[in-house]
mmCIF file of N, CA and C in Angstrom:
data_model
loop_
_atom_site.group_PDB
_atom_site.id
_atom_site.type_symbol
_atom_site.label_atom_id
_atom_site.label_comp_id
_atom_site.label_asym_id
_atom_site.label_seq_id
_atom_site.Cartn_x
_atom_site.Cartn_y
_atom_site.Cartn_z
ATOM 1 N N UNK U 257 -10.105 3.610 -30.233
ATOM 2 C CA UNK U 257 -10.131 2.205 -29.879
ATOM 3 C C UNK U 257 -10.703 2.050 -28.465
ATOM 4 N N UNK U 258 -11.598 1.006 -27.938
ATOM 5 C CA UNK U 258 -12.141 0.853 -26.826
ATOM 6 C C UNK U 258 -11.472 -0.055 -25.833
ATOM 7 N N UNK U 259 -11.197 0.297 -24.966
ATOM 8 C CA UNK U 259 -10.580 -0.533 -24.028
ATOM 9 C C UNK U 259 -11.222 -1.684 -23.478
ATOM 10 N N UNK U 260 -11.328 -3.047 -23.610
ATOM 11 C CA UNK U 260 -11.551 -3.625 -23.096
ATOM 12 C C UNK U 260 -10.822 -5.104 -21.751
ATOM 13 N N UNK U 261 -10.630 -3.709 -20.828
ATOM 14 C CA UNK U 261 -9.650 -4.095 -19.521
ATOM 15 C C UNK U 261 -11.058 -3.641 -18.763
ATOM 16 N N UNK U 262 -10.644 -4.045 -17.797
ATOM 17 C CA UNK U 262 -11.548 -3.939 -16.544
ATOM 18 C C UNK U 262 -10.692 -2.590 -15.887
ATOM 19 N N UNK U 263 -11.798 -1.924 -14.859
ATOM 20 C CA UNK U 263 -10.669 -0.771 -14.322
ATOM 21 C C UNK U 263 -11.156 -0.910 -12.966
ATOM 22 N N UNK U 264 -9.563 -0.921 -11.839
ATOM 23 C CA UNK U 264 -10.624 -1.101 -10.412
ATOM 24 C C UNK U 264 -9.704 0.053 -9.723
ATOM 25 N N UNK U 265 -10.133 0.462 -8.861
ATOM 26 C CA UNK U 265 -9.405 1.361 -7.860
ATOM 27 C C UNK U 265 -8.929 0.856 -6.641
ATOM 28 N N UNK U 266 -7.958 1.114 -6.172
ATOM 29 C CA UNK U 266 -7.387 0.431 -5.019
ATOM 30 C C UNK U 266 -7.125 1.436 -3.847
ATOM 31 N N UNK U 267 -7.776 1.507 -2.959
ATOM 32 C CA UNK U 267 -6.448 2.673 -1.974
ATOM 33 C C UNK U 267 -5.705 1.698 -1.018
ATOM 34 N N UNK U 268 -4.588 2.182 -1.158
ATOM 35 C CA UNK U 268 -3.938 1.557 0.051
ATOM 36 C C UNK U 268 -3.022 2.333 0.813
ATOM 37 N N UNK U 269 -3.649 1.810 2.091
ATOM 38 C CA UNK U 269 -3.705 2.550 3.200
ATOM 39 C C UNK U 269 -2.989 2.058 4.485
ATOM 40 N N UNK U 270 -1.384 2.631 4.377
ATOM 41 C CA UNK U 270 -0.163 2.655 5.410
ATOM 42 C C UNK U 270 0.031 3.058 6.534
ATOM 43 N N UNK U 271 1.569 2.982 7.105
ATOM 44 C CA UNK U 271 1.824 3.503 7.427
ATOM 45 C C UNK U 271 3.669 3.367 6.975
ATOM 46 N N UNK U 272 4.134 4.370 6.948
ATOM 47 C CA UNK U 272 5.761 4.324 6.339
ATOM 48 C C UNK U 272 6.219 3.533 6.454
ATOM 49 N N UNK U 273 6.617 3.197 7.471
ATOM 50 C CA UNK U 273 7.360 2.478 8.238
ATOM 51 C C UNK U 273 7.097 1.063 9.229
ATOM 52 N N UNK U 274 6.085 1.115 8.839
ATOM 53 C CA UNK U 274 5.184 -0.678 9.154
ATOM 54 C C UNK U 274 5.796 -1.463 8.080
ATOM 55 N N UNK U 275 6.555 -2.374 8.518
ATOM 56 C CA UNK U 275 6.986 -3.766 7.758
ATOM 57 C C UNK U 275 6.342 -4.035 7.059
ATOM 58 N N UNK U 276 4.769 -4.573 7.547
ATOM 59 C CA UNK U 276 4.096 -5.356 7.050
ATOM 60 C C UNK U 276 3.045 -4.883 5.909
ATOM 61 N N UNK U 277 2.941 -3.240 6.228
ATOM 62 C CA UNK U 277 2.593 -2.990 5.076
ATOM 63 C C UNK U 277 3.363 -3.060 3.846
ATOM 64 N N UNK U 278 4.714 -3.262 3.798
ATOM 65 C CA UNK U 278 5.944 -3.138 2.801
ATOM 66 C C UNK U 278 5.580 -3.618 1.922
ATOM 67 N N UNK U 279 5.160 -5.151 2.594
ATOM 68 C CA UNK U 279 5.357 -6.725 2.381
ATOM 69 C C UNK U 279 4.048 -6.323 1.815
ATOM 70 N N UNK U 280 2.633 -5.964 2.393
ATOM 71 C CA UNK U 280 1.548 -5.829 1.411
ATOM 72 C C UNK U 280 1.626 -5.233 0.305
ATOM 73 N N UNK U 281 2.207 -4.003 0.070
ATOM 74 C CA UNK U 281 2.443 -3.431 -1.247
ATOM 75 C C UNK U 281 3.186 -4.270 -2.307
ATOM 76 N N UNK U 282 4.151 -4.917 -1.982
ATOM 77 C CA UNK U 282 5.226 -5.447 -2.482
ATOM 78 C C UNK U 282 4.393 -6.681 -3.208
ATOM 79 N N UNK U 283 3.456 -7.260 -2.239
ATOM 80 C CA UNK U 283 2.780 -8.511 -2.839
ATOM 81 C C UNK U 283 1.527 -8.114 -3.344
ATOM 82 N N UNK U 284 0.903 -7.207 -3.738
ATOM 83 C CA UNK U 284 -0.258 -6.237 -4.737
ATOM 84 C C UNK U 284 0.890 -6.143 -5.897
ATOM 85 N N UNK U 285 1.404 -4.988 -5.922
ATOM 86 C CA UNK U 285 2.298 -4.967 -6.863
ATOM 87 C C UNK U 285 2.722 -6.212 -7.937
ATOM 88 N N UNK U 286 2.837 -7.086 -7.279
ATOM 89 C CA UNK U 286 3.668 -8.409 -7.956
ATOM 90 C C UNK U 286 2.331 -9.332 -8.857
ATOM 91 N N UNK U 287 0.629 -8.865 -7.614
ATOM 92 C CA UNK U 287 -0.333 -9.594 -8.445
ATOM 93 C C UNK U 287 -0.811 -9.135 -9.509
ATOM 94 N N UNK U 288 -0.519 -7.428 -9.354
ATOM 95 C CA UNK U 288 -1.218 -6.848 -10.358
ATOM 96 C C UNK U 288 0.078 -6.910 -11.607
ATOM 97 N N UNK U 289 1.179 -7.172 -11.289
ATOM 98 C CA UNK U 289 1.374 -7.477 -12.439
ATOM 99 C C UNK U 289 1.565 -8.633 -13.121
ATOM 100 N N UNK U 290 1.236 -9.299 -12.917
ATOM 101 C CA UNK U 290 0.563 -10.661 -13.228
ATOM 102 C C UNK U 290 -0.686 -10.301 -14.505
ATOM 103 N N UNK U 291 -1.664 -9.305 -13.637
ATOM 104 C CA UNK U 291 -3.083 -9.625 -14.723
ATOM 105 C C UNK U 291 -3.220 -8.002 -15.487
ATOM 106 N N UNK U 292 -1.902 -7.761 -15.616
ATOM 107 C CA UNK U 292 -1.446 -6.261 -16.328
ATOM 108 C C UNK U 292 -2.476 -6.046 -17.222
ATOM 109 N N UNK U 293 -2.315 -6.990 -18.498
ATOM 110 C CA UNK U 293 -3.139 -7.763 -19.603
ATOM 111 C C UNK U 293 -4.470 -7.313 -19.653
ATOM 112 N N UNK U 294 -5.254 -7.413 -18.668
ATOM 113 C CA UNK U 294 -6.413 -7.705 -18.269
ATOM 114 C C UNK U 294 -7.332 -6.866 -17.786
ATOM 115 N N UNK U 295 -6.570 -6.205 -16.321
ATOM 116 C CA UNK U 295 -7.305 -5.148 -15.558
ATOM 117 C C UNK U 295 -5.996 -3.675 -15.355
ATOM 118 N N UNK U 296 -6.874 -2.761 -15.125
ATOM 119 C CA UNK U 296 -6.334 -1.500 -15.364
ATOM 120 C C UNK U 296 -6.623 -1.154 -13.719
ATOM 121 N N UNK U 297 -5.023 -0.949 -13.040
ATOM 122 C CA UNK U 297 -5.873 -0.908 -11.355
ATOM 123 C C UNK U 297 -4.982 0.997 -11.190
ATOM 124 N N UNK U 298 -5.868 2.091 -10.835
ATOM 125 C CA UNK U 298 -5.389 3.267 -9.540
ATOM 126 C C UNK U 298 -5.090 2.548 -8.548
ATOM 127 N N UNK U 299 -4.036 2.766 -8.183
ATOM 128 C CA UNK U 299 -3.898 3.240 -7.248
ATOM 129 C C UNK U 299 -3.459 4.304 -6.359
ATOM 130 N N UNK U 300 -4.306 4.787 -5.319
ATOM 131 C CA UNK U 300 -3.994 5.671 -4.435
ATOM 132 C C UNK U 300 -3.367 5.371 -2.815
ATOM 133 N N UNK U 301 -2.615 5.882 -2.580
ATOM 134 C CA UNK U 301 -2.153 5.821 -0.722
ATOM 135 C C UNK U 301 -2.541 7.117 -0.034
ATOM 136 N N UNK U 302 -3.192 6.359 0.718
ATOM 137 C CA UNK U 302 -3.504 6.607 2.476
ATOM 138 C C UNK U 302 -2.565 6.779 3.260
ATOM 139 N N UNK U 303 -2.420 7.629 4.018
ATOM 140 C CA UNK U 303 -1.515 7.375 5.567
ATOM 141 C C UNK U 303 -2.692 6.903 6.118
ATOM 142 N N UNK U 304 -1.312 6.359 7.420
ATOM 143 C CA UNK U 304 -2.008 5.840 8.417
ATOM 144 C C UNK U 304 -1.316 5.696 9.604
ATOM 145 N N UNK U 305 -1.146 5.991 10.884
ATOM 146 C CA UNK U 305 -0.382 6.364 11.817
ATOM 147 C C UNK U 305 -0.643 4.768 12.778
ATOM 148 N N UNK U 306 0.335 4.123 12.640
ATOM 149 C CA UNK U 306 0.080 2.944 13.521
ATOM 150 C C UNK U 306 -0.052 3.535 15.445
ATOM 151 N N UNK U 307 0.989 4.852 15.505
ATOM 152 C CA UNK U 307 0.850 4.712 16.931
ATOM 153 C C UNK U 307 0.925 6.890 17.094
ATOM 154 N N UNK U 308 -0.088 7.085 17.027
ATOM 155 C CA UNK U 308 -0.253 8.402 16.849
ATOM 156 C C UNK U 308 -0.116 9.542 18.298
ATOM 157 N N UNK U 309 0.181 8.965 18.855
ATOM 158 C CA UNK U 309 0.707 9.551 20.089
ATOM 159 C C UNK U 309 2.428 9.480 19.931
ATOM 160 N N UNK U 310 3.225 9.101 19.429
ATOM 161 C CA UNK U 310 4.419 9.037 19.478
ATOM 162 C C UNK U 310 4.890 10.086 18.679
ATOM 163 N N UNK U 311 5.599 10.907 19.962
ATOM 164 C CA UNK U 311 6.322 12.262 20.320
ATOM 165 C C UNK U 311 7.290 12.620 18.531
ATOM 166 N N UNK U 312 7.212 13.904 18.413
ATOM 167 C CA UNK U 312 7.231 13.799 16.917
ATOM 168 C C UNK U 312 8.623 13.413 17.015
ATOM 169 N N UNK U 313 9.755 13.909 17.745
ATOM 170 C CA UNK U 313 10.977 13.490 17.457
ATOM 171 C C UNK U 313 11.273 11.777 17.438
ATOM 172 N N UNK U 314 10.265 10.903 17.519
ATOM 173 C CA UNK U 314 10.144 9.888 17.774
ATOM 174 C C UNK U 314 10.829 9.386 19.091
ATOM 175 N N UNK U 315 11.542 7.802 18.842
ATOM 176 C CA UNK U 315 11.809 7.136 20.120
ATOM 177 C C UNK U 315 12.502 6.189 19.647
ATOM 178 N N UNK U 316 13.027 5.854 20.745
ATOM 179 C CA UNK U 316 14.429 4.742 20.585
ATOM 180 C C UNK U 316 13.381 3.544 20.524
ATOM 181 N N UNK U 317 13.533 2.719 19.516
ATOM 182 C CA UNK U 317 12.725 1.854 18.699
ATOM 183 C C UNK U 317 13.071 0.754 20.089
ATOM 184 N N UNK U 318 14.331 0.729 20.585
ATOM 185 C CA UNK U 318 14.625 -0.937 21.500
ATOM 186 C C UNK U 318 14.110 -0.824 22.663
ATOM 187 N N UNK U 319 13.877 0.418 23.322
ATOM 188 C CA UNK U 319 12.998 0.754 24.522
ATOM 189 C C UNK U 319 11.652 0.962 23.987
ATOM 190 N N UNK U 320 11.343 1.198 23.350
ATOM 191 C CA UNK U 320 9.741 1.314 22.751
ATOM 192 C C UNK U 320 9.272 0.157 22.645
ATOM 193 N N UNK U 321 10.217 -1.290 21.563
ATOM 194 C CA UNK U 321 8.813 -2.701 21.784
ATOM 195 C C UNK U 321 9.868 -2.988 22.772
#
């Protein structure tokens, strides 16, 4: 049988612990399933280091912002 869905690839590209990426995944997630039906989406994740100098044991988050 032939599929007729569309197929798209997505990367998306974080960082863990960024809020706002949360909130982006969270609201992809919710569109793509919406057009489930329809289109056939990969996705893949990326890291992504919002602040790549920060000491690996990290840092007290309330002195940091």
């Amino acid at each position: 049988m032939i599929s007729l869905k569309r197929s798209v690839e997505v990367e998306f590209i974080s960082d863990i612990v960024c809020p706002w990426c949360a909130i982006g995944l969270h609201s992809l997630l919710a569109a793509l399933k919406r057009v489930q039906d329809s289109i056939e989406v990969k996705i893949s994740f990326q890291p992504f280091e919002l602040d790549p100098a920060m000491p690996e044991g990290g840092e007290d988050s309330t002195a940091y912002v």
